[in-house]
XYZ file of C-alpha atoms in Angstrom:
734
model
C 30.614 63.722 26.877
C 28.601 62.343 29.848
C 25.962 60.898 27.740
C 26.233 57.545 25.865
C 26.046 57.112 22.191
C 24.898 53.490 21.404
C 24.323 52.192 17.806
C 22.246 48.974 17.651
C 23.175 45.987 15.447
C 22.671 46.746 11.802
C 21.624 44.353 9.066
C 24.587 43.081 6.973
C 24.333 43.640 3.221
C 24.336 40.206 1.574
C 24.421 40.968 -2.208
C 27.169 39.502 -4.185
C 28.050 43.107 -5.667
C 28.395 44.421 -2.217
C 30.686 41.610 -1.183
C 32.779 41.905 -4.224
C 33.087 45.593 -3.807
C 34.528 45.298 -0.344
C 36.852 42.596 -1.420
C 38.037 44.987 -4.059
C 38.629 47.684 -1.419
C 40.588 45.274 0.907
C 42.798 44.006 -1.972
C 43.376 47.530 -3.362
C 44.435 48.913 0.065
C 46.777 45.929 0.558
C 48.326 46.188 -2.908
C 48.698 50.007 -2.493
C 50.548 49.410 0.848
C 52.880 46.853 -0.846
C 53.539 49.057 -3.972
C 54.386 52.135 -1.856
C 56.919 50.100 0.175
C 58.375 48.589 -2.932
C 58.744 52.015 -4.673
C 60.330 53.236 -1.439
C 62.900 50.497 -1.412
C 63.001 47.700 -4.131
C 65.054 45.515 -1.852
C 62.380 45.769 0.941
C 60.948 42.243 0.166
C 64.314 40.482 -0.265
C 66.088 40.080 3.047
C 67.686 37.415 5.128
C 66.308 33.976 4.648
C 64.190 34.978 1.590
C 67.304 36.310 -0.120
C 69.676 33.543 1.132
C 67.255 30.479 0.873
C 63.573 30.635 -0.097
C 63.489 32.799 -3.374
C 66.766 31.212 -4.995
C 65.563 27.558 -4.073
C 61.983 28.393 -5.436
C 63.404 29.807 -8.749
C 65.836 26.803 -8.999
C 62.928 24.241 -8.489
C 60.895 26.121 -11.103
C 63.748 26.148 -13.545
C 64.314 22.438 -13.024
C 60.651 21.622 -13.331
C 60.451 23.661 -16.512
C 63.449 21.645 -17.916
C 61.638 18.383 -17.479
C 63.309 17.156 -14.120
C 60.553 15.433 -12.206
C 60.717 15.898 -9.322
C 63.835 17.964 -8.319
C 64.059 16.276 -4.997
C 67.847 16.387 -4.675
C 70.914 17.781 -6.124
C 74.209 16.112 -4.934
C 76.295 19.206 -6.212
C 74.770 21.132 -3.352
C 75.892 18.843 -0.752
C 74.511 19.386 2.684
C 71.776 21.589 1.364
C 70.825 19.683 -1.700
C 68.097 17.608 -0.347
C 64.930 19.633 -1.147
C 62.674 16.664 -0.341
C 63.204 16.694 3.455
C 62.888 20.460 3.930
C 59.114 20.978 4.110
C 59.409 24.643 3.618
C 60.064 24.081 -0.087
C 56.812 22.158 -0.727
C 58.525 19.823 -3.212
C 55.487 17.365 -3.210
C 52.871 20.208 -3.251
C 51.452 21.128 -6.653
C 50.653 24.637 -5.414
C 54.308 25.276 -4.766
C 55.249 23.882 -8.247
C 53.031 26.673 -9.837
C 54.537 29.401 -7.732
C 58.162 27.975 -8.433
C 57.503 27.898 -12.186
C 56.093 31.428 -12.248
C 58.976 32.799 -10.093
C 61.722 31.123 -12.367
C 60.434 33.291 -15.265
C 61.845 36.433 -13.648
C 65.486 37.450 -14.012
C 64.997 40.457 -11.679
C 65.192 39.000 -8.120
C 63.820 42.051 -6.429
C 60.831 42.223 -8.591
C 60.180 38.377 -8.227
C 60.503 38.727 -4.394
C 57.950 41.621 -4.380
C 55.428 39.861 -6.455
C 55.583 36.700 -4.387
C 54.966 38.589 -1.249
C 52.230 40.706 -3.003
C 50.423 37.511 -4.201
C 50.119 35.892 -0.655
C 49.574 39.273 1.098
C 46.451 39.488 -1.204
C 45.400 35.871 -0.548
C 45.573 36.703 3.296
C 43.722 39.979 3.093
C 41.108 38.743 0.587
C 40.587 35.613 2.677
C 40.172 37.572 5.952
C 37.700 39.904 4.222
C 35.662 37.079 2.830
C 35.665 35.460 6.233
C 34.385 38.648 7.719
C 31.534 38.651 5.361
C 30.597 35.096 6.282
C 30.851 36.057 10.034
C 28.224 38.712 9.274
C 30.484 41.750 9.373
C 29.362 44.730 7.260
C 31.561 45.131 4.236
C 33.586 48.054 5.555
C 34.467 46.068 8.770
C 35.337 42.955 6.754
C 37.664 45.041 4.546
C 39.295 46.575 7.612
C 39.822 43.077 9.087
C 41.519 42.021 5.746
C 43.983 44.959 5.705
C 44.574 44.710 9.346
C 45.529 41.017 8.955
C 47.880 41.676 6.064
C 49.536 44.836 7.583
C 50.350 43.355 11.093
C 54.072 43.964 11.913
C 55.000 40.337 11.977
C 53.248 39.518 8.812
C 54.158 42.574 6.860
C 57.814 43.242 8.144
C 58.888 39.818 8.890
C 57.114 37.128 6.953
C 56.614 38.957 3.660
C 60.157 40.168 3.275
C 61.850 37.274 4.930
C 60.069 34.009 6.105
C 58.003 33.334 3.153
C 56.656 29.782 4.152
C 55.210 31.601 7.118
C 53.297 33.930 4.905
C 52.296 31.175 2.418
C 50.827 28.921 4.966
C 49.250 31.597 7.110
C 47.478 33.166 3.970
C 45.392 30.111 3.578
C 44.255 30.013 7.246
C 41.490 32.502 6.893
C 40.207 30.644 3.762
C 40.006 27.436 5.935
C 37.921 29.264 8.446
C 35.733 30.806 5.704
C 35.023 27.362 4.264
C 34.321 25.948 7.651
C 31.864 28.659 8.469
C 29.990 27.968 5.145
C 27.098 30.094 3.609
C 24.467 30.646 6.232
C 25.964 28.365 8.681
C 24.961 25.319 6.595
C 27.313 22.471 5.899
C 27.341 21.697 2.162
C 29.443 19.300 0.202
C 31.447 22.214 -1.405
C 32.226 23.478 2.046
C 33.555 20.096 2.942
C 35.711 20.086 -0.103
C 36.956 23.647 0.735
C 37.817 22.712 4.332
C 39.926 19.690 3.052
C 41.659 21.713 0.389
C 42.517 24.769 2.662
C 43.729 22.467 5.430
C 45.967 20.781 2.925
C 47.352 24.209 1.821
C 47.841 25.430 5.323
C 49.832 22.258 6.401
C 51.736 21.810 3.047
C 52.830 25.414 3.300
C 55.562 24.099 5.508
C 55.647 26.415 8.453
C 55.284 24.736 11.829
C 54.147 27.934 13.565
C 51.142 28.067 11.263
C 50.380 24.419 12.166
C 50.036 25.450 15.685
C 47.790 28.359 14.628
C 45.700 25.720 12.793
C 45.488 23.726 15.997
C 44.287 26.817 17.855
C 41.703 27.523 15.102
C 40.393 23.912 15.480
C 40.012 24.376 19.257
C 38.403 27.617 18.874
C 35.888 26.414 16.356
C 35.029 23.499 18.647
C 34.443 25.885 21.545
C 32.321 28.257 19.430
C 30.006 25.268 18.458
C 29.412 24.510 22.151
C 28.924 28.263 23.157
C 26.510 28.988 20.256
C 24.566 25.796 20.471
C 20.886 25.657 20.857
C 20.206 23.890 24.112
C 16.654 23.027 23.016
C 17.738 20.993 19.971
C 19.986 18.612 21.720
C 23.747 17.837 21.565
C 23.651 16.090 18.264
C 22.333 19.136 16.554
C 25.549 20.927 17.010
C 28.000 18.002 17.455
C 27.069 16.384 14.123
C 28.067 19.362 11.760
C 31.254 19.735 13.851
C 32.249 16.217 13.314
C 31.481 16.412 9.587
C 33.784 19.447 9.300
C 36.519 17.911 11.497
C 36.366 14.749 9.242
C 36.827 17.081 6.100
C 39.812 18.838 7.759
C 41.203 15.583 8.641
C 41.106 14.553 5.013
C 43.261 17.616 4.196
C 45.629 16.863 7.002
C 46.225 13.267 5.876
C 46.855 14.376 2.348
C 49.420 16.993 3.544
C 51.041 14.434 5.640
C 52.521 13.107 2.512
C 54.877 16.077 2.332
C 56.273 15.173 5.841
C 57.142 11.385 5.065
C 60.597 12.113 3.607
C 61.495 14.143 6.616
C 60.221 11.648 9.121
C 62.091 8.862 7.382
C 65.333 10.928 7.369
C 65.192 12.104 11.017
C 68.026 9.938 12.128
C 70.317 11.721 9.636
C 69.119 15.362 10.228
C 70.606 18.006 12.412
C 68.138 20.085 14.423
C 67.601 20.761 18.095
C 65.462 18.050 19.672
C 65.341 19.076 23.207
C 63.162 21.388 25.305
C 65.178 24.347 26.487
C 65.219 28.120 26.566
C 68.246 30.100 25.360
C 65.936 33.241 25.187
C 66.324 33.421 21.364
C 63.418 35.592 20.017
C 61.336 34.849 23.021
C 58.755 37.595 23.071
C 58.094 39.737 26.044
C 54.265 39.523 26.798
C 54.209 43.317 27.654
C 55.741 44.182 24.404
C 53.159 42.151 22.600
C 50.309 43.927 24.264
C 51.661 47.249 23.024
C 50.059 46.457 19.755
C 49.493 50.184 18.831
C 53.080 51.257 19.154
C 54.376 51.398 15.555
C 57.988 52.323 16.788
C 58.290 49.421 19.384
C 60.985 47.101 18.079
C 61.468 43.519 19.197
C 64.427 44.156 21.334
C 64.226 41.492 23.954
C 66.341 41.836 27.202
C 66.448 38.567 28.899
C 68.385 36.678 31.591
C 70.652 35.469 28.951
C 71.549 38.743 27.477
C 69.935 40.923 24.703
C 68.511 39.576 21.520
C 67.677 42.168 18.879
C 65.230 41.655 16.223
C 65.079 45.307 15.143
C 61.493 45.142 13.761
C 58.281 46.665 15.120
C 56.741 43.123 14.908
C 54.076 43.695 17.632
C 52.206 46.529 15.764
C 48.946 45.207 14.749
C 45.221 46.369 14.526
C 45.912 49.657 16.290
C 42.219 50.603 16.315
C 41.625 47.891 18.782
C 42.531 50.467 21.353
C 39.382 52.355 20.490
C 37.222 49.324 19.978
C 38.079 47.693 23.258
C 37.287 50.830 25.247
C 34.153 51.969 23.417
C 32.317 48.718 23.072
C 29.355 47.787 25.230
C 30.471 44.398 26.571
C 27.566 42.003 27.312
C 26.660 38.302 27.031
C 25.506 38.875 23.384
C 28.941 39.236 22.098
C 29.742 35.568 23.090
C 27.103 34.492 20.414
C 28.539 36.626 17.602
C 29.907 34.485 14.804
C 33.602 34.289 15.178
C 34.087 35.829 18.523
C 34.796 32.801 20.654
C 37.044 31.337 17.961
C 39.069 34.572 17.644
C 39.450 35.038 21.406
C 40.476 31.245 21.983
C 42.857 31.425 19.050
C 44.371 34.710 20.032
C 44.837 33.610 23.703
C 46.331 30.212 22.639
C 48.833 31.899 20.271
C 49.885 34.377 22.979
C 50.389 31.636 25.363
C 52.505 29.769 22.974
C 54.916 32.782 22.634
C 55.723 32.313 26.273
C 56.801 28.692 26.204
C 60.604 27.655 26.107
C 62.262 28.913 22.976
C 63.131 25.325 21.911
C 60.319 22.655 21.939
C 61.855 19.706 20.139
C 62.132 20.631 16.467
C 60.023 23.743 16.876
C 62.098 26.983 17.487
C 61.471 30.516 18.327
C 58.033 30.783 19.894
C 57.796 34.490 18.961
C 56.986 33.214 15.451
C 53.443 32.422 16.649
C 52.605 36.147 16.226
C 51.321 35.561 12.790
C 48.404 33.442 14.027
C 47.998 35.774 17.082
C 47.619 38.829 14.781
C 45.178 37.139 12.455
C 42.847 36.044 15.254
C 43.272 39.497 16.774
C 42.289 41.365 13.563
C 39.168 39.041 13.108
C 38.223 39.279 16.732
C 38.376 43.065 17.053
C 36.443 43.607 13.806
C 33.884 41.041 14.871
C 33.390 43.144 18.130
C 33.397 46.406 16.196
C 30.918 45.174 13.644
C 28.370 44.525 16.390
C 28.088 48.292 16.603
C 27.586 48.421 20.248
C 29.423 51.810 20.818
C 29.416 53.536 24.196
C 31.482 56.788 24.198
C 31.767 58.565 27.664
C 34.373 60.748 29.142
C 35.805 57.760 31.238
C 36.239 55.581 28.134
C 37.908 58.354 26.178
C 40.275 58.714 28.959
C 40.885 55.004 28.963
C 41.853 55.127 25.289
C 44.257 57.988 25.896
C 45.783 56.295 28.897
C 46.255 53.148 26.993
C 47.967 54.794 24.002
C 50.144 56.817 26.490
C 51.201 53.638 28.256
C 52.119 52.001 25.088
C 54.279 55.029 24.212
C 55.926 54.800 27.451
C 56.620 51.160 27.113
C 58.242 51.968 23.691
C 60.444 54.596 25.058
C 61.427 52.581 28.082
C 62.473 49.798 25.805
C 64.383 52.021 23.379
C 64.815 55.510 24.763
C 67.376 56.266 22.052
C 65.344 54.839 19.297
C 64.220 57.136 16.345
C 60.585 58.154 15.969
C 59.386 57.099 19.487
C 57.546 60.286 20.061
C 56.428 60.643 16.404
C 54.954 57.068 16.204
C 52.944 57.433 19.329
C 51.636 60.887 18.564
C 50.418 59.755 15.189
C 48.664 56.824 16.721
C 47.155 59.059 19.331
C 45.845 61.275 16.536
C 44.540 58.384 14.508
C 42.696 56.994 17.622
C 41.243 60.498 18.308
C 39.928 60.674 14.708
C 38.494 57.220 14.927
C 36.980 57.888 18.338
C 35.404 61.109 16.978
C 33.854 59.250 14.076
C 32.505 56.530 16.297
C 30.835 59.235 18.479
C 29.314 61.150 15.686
C 29.314 59.181 12.533
C 29.609 55.641 13.649
C 28.748 54.135 10.076
C 32.037 55.590 8.837
C 34.069 54.007 11.678
C 35.238 51.007 9.683
C 36.273 53.175 6.734
C 38.234 55.272 8.989
C 39.908 52.455 10.707
C 40.913 51.035 7.234
C 42.311 54.315 5.942
C 44.238 55.052 9.168
C 45.626 51.565 9.310
C 46.924 51.967 5.746
C 48.620 55.293 6.711
C 50.129 53.831 10.002
C 51.461 50.810 8.208
C 53.422 53.086 5.810
C 54.666 55.006 8.848
C 55.723 51.806 10.541
C 57.818 50.820 7.672
C 59.347 54.305 7.576
C 60.286 54.101 11.206
C 61.855 50.709 10.893
C 63.492 51.404 7.692
C 65.393 54.401 9.137
C 67.363 52.141 11.336
C 70.758 50.627 10.390
C 69.373 47.105 10.226
C 72.056 44.504 9.304
C 69.532 42.387 7.338
C 69.036 45.213 4.913
C 72.361 44.871 3.168
C 72.183 45.192 -0.554
C 70.050 42.476 -2.185
C 71.114 41.748 -5.759
C 68.739 42.390 -8.481
C 70.022 39.470 -10.493
C 72.687 36.708 -10.320
C 75.917 36.626 -12.128
C 79.059 34.478 -12.169
C 80.955 37.529 -10.824
C 84.648 38.300 -11.113
C 85.602 34.704 -10.547
C 83.554 33.663 -13.602
C 82.132 30.633 -11.702
C 79.912 28.472 -13.920
C 80.452 24.988 -12.553
C 77.002 23.632 -12.890
C 78.355 20.115 -13.693
C 81.054 19.729 -10.866
C 80.974 20.046 -7.192
C 82.331 23.334 -5.648
C 82.817 24.076 -1.919
C 82.932 27.527 -0.418
C 84.838 27.956 2.815
C 83.828 31.213 4.560
C 83.128 32.658 7.886
C 79.864 34.431 8.830
C 81.545 37.651 7.868
C 80.598 41.259 8.415
C 77.517 42.238 6.542
C 79.423 44.973 4.789
C 81.486 42.279 3.180
C 78.462 40.433 1.615
C 78.287 42.981 -1.361
C 81.855 42.067 -2.313
C 81.051 38.249 -1.875
C 78.169 38.807 -4.414
C 80.579 40.720 -6.786
C 82.661 37.572 -6.723
C 79.714 35.476 -7.772
C 79.820 33.516 -4.621
C 77.325 35.151 -2.233
C 76.111 33.869 0.986
C 74.281 30.656 1.549
C 72.144 30.109 -1.404
C 71.983 33.763 -2.585
C 74.159 32.773 -5.564
C 72.205 29.692 -6.701
C 72.156 29.983 -10.430
C 71.187 27.391 -12.997
C 74.791 27.363 -14.203
C 76.352 27.607 -10.729
C 75.946 25.091 -7.780
C 78.101 26.021 -4.771
C 78.023 23.935 -1.630
C 77.367 23.997 1.284
C 74.539 26.534 0.595
C 71.787 26.969 3.074
C 70.010 24.174 5.019
C 67.358 24.214 7.663
C 68.298 20.813 8.735
C 71.623 19.674 7.556
C 73.101 16.089 7.193
C 74.430 14.682 10.615
C 77.711 13.154 9.494
C 78.713 16.009 7.277
C 77.884 18.564 9.975
C 79.847 16.639 12.552
C 82.863 16.158 10.404
C 83.264 19.648 8.912
C 81.599 21.903 11.659
C 79.388 23.687 9.009
C 76.661 25.876 10.461
C 73.450 24.125 9.530
C 71.653 27.325 8.273
C 74.087 29.819 6.681
C 76.678 27.355 5.649
C 79.673 29.003 7.128
C 82.183 26.833 8.942
C 84.567 26.847 11.782
C 88.180 28.030 11.515
C 89.601 24.416 11.076
C 87.086 23.272 8.439
C 89.848 23.206 5.769
C 92.006 21.084 7.964
C 89.205 18.604 8.428
C 88.420 18.731 4.667
C 91.915 17.605 3.676
C 92.276 15.208 6.621
C 92.548 11.491 5.689
C 89.527 9.229 6.060
C 90.949 6.068 7.589
C 88.672 3.528 5.917
C 89.747 4.570 2.385
C 93.045 6.317 3.071
C 91.931 9.202 1.059
C 91.140 12.789 1.949
C 87.566 13.953 2.556
C 88.038 16.480 -0.251
C 88.734 13.580 -2.646
C 85.729 11.500 -1.406
C 83.454 14.423 -1.727
C 84.720 14.901 -5.351
C 85.408 18.646 -5.087
C 86.923 20.132 -8.197
C 86.934 23.695 -6.940
C 87.295 25.251 -3.444
C 86.512 28.872 -2.736
C 88.328 30.388 0.226
C 87.315 33.620 2.001
C 89.330 35.748 4.356
C 93.101 36.051 5.040
C 93.083 33.293 7.709
C 91.465 30.583 5.616
C 93.527 31.658 2.488
C 96.755 31.084 4.383
C 95.428 27.690 5.648
C 94.503 26.636 2.049
C 97.906 27.726 0.750
C 99.495 25.550 3.401
C 97.211 22.501 3.160
C 96.613 22.289 -0.637
C 97.941 18.952 -2.000
C 99.767 18.570 -5.269
C 97.408 19.062 -8.114
C 95.571 21.961 -6.376
C 96.512 25.451 -7.716
C 95.172 28.953 -7.272
C 93.153 29.944 -10.457
C 91.639 33.224 -9.505
C 91.098 35.817 -6.925
C 88.271 38.124 -6.397
C 87.392 40.906 -3.885
C 86.955 38.402 -1.032
C 87.523 34.932 -2.387
C 90.423 32.914 -3.770
C 89.503 30.038 -6.048
C 91.473 26.813 -6.083
C 91.052 24.116 -8.525
C 92.448 20.616 -8.861
C 93.859 18.988 -12.016
C 93.108 15.490 -13.171
C 89.998 13.328 -12.410
C 87.906 13.913 -9.393
C 86.216 10.551 -9.421
C 86.521 6.968 -10.513
C 83.540 7.277 -12.663
C 80.497 9.526 -12.464
C 79.835 10.243 -8.803
C 81.779 7.169 -7.602
C 84.892 8.671 -5.861
C 86.422 5.482 -4.423
C 86.426 1.736 -4.659
C 87.181 -0.388 -1.470
C 88.222 -3.635 -3.033
C 88.586 -4.398 -6.669
C 85.938 -3.503 -9.239
C 85.680 -2.085 -12.765
C 83.103 0.752 -12.897
C 81.821 2.737 -15.923
C 79.237 5.402 -15.855
C 76.343 4.934 -18.363
C 73.771 7.516 -17.202
C 73.846 10.265 -14.594
C 71.210 12.506 -13.254
C 70.550 14.272 -9.960
C 68.175 11.521 -8.631
C 69.396 8.440 -10.505
C 72.770 7.151 -11.644
C 73.513 4.020 -13.618
C 76.923 2.150 -14.023
C 78.281 -1.021 -15.626
C 80.117 -2.900 -12.944
C 82.234 -5.932 -12.574
C 83.959 -7.525 -9.632
C 85.262 -10.909 -8.769
C 85.859 -10.643 -5.055
C 83.289 -8.065 -4.146
C 83.660 -4.346 -3.529
C 82.263 -1.381 -1.831
C 81.706 1.788 -3.833
C 81.858 5.073 -2.186
C 79.776 8.031 -3.794
C 80.095 11.721 -3.288
C 76.415 11.774 -2.603
C 75.508 12.508 1.040
C 73.716 9.546 2.413
C 70.005 9.860 3.177
C 67.493 7.109 3.944
C 65.622 6.541 0.765
C 68.607 5.543 -1.444
C 67.976 2.330 -3.264
C 70.470 0.340 -5.360
C 69.653 -2.476 -7.752
C 72.039 -4.853 -9.714
C 70.407 -6.188 -12.768
C 67.052 -5.335 -11.130
C 67.896 -7.138 -7.881
C 68.139 -4.957 -4.782
C 71.519 -4.830 -3.101
C 72.571 -3.228 0.179
C 73.341 0.562 0.586
C 75.040 2.141 3.631
C 76.955 5.164 4.799
C 80.588 5.803 5.161
C 81.110 7.356 8.555
C 77.340 8.359 8.522
C 78.132 10.722 5.736
C 78.609 9.417 2.253
C 76.551 6.844 0.285
C 78.073 3.479 -0.189
C 76.888 0.467 -2.238
C 78.171 -3.080 -1.554
C 78.766 -5.289 -4.648
C 78.518 -9.011 -3.892
C 81.435 -11.185 -5.046
C 81.079 -12.282 -8.759
C 78.896 -9.236 -9.631
C 78.549 -8.103 -13.211
C 75.942 -6.020 -14.961
C 74.062 -2.741 -14.541
C 74.094 -0.983 -11.150
C 71.242 1.509 -10.683
C 71.388 3.911 -7.618
C 68.345 6.125 -7.097
C 67.082 8.467 -4.396
C 63.459 7.645 -3.564
C 62.447 9.768 -0.649
C 58.736 9.010 -0.922
C 58.154 5.198 -0.658
C 55.193 3.683 -2.598
C 53.225 2.616 0.467
C 52.584 6.184 1.883
C 52.214 7.502 -1.603
C 49.307 5.216 -2.122
C 47.848 4.964 1.381
C 47.712 8.521 2.408
C 45.853 9.874 -0.695
C 43.562 7.021 -0.575
C 42.828 7.616 3.178
C 42.272 11.271 2.540
C 39.882 10.539 -0.282
C 37.952 8.032 1.914
C 37.600 10.521 4.742
C 36.474 13.366 2.235
C 33.918 11.000 0.604
C 32.644 9.944 4.019
C 32.139 13.586 5.108
C 30.439 14.426 1.807
C 28.158 11.462 2.150
C 27.417 12.303 5.675
C 26.411 15.799 4.491
C 24.072 14.453 1.848
C 22.328 11.977 4.207
C 22.002 14.685 6.758
C 20.481 16.990 4.264
C 17.946 14.507 2.968
C 17.029 13.612 6.628
C 16.383 17.350 7.426
C 14.262 17.686 4.385
């Protein structure tokens, strides 16, 4: 093997049937991978946050939209977790999210719905990357290999698809944005400007901040590539002008997507989320582990100065065939001018750099979540290099491939010497790399097909190696929701569940009671607080020490719940209007038996929970639970977002509602606006002036009129300006 085997650049087939065929190959391979895993374990795509938050909420939004509620921005019965408007991950102001939510709400089988949701966006990601590869002048097989590699990366396939769906949803549109940016033949057309704007909007409205950073890295990379690939003889304006046009179109999509962020920005003073810069080493990736991308058994076990944090997933596995490509490529200056090379390189390096920043950067958490962007850029970059066909196979380079695979295997073993499949995984990778190397040396035209087939096989192997471990997140995911042994169907009254985080082994019994964990019990006829919140309401969180995310509380939450609020002289349980309290665990059950005031009685016991219910009225009228002063209040209409009352007071009064206070609440008396406020930064209050009489209307309006009008108008103006610029430029060139 002392001689070199070099394959020159080959022309790229450009026929539509050829492109369609390789799109079909990429999509079929991705779908096959997903179906195999689903048949292996039907709960594989319904774990952790997807089970406890994303799927139940998406289905709930879909049910409410179908029932005619427009828009389902809030549900007071869900308390701390009921404000869907401020959680950008739900995409409540994005029409594409509405369509997905309505489709998901049609399913009664949760596991099937979760699988199809993941399958749809895995296909969007794979097909987008393949279409991008074709526009970057990759031969069809390499474009298809890039699509499968992007969709099967460990972080995307084993973490985003089964768990953090907003990450997959937003990432799936990123290659399509890149595709629209490149355009056909490098030209800027009006349709490309529209595509750039639409896909920018979808990336940002997807609601995952890590993808926003990947979007920023893509913009930087595309700018650098424009500079590197410019034609010096044509002058600066020849490359700067199309770049500015595209950036303007992208800005149009960005401004439109900003509409989804307005409610969150307005509510910042009342949300709970870390806002400082710090490092608690939570999910902070080790750079050496990330570079071991061809090790399918390497889990994200991170030993840090602060202790050990375990992710239990081979999230770093991605584009294994890069080991062969990197060693057997003839590197020269020509690669820098390959379409997509500079953008991929810049994007990948920026994403890897971001994984090494502090684990808390204001509201952004867990820098390892940048891996989705890193793996996409990596897949496109490697296939861009491989598509150049500049193979050089020598004994030294073959030894380099073998040494690199061995080093990754050693790193995997060193991280987890007791882990299952360490030797199996690296031997299979070594075999796949050897097969690909042999094909490169003898039949280089089949290299891409070999890379695609072996990637599919290794992805199945990776799932098998991961799935063999006792992972806590793999507790039984229900196939459908029921009221359980407690028969809970309290859709029209507030219910509070007091529970600890619990042993995962208990969660099955929780589900049997019809309670579940976080939002995993969210049914159309059952609304149990506190549910799951990525943000939380500041006052409620401080008073009742509820964990912001999973909704479990501290040991003294019941004491706090029945404590007296000094302004009103009533207990918080009364002010919150709770009719039913569910209590889990012996300690809390004893506390509840001790604290329960007269009128509360035990009405049921399940496997894990006792249910207590109060007798008598839980409110003064509707959702008004207390009146400070003297006033007559009668409810006339009640919905999640708006409530109407007939009120009368001579000396003035302050009404206390069980609705948690958020900026955006508006109250009018006979059409005239009156002040709203917050009781102890927690509950909504409305002050009635002396001598008030008439109709009181209280509404939650998270999106004010001004941004609702200004942002879309600004977006349309930017897009129109970009399109006009393209038309004028085209006529000038002609």
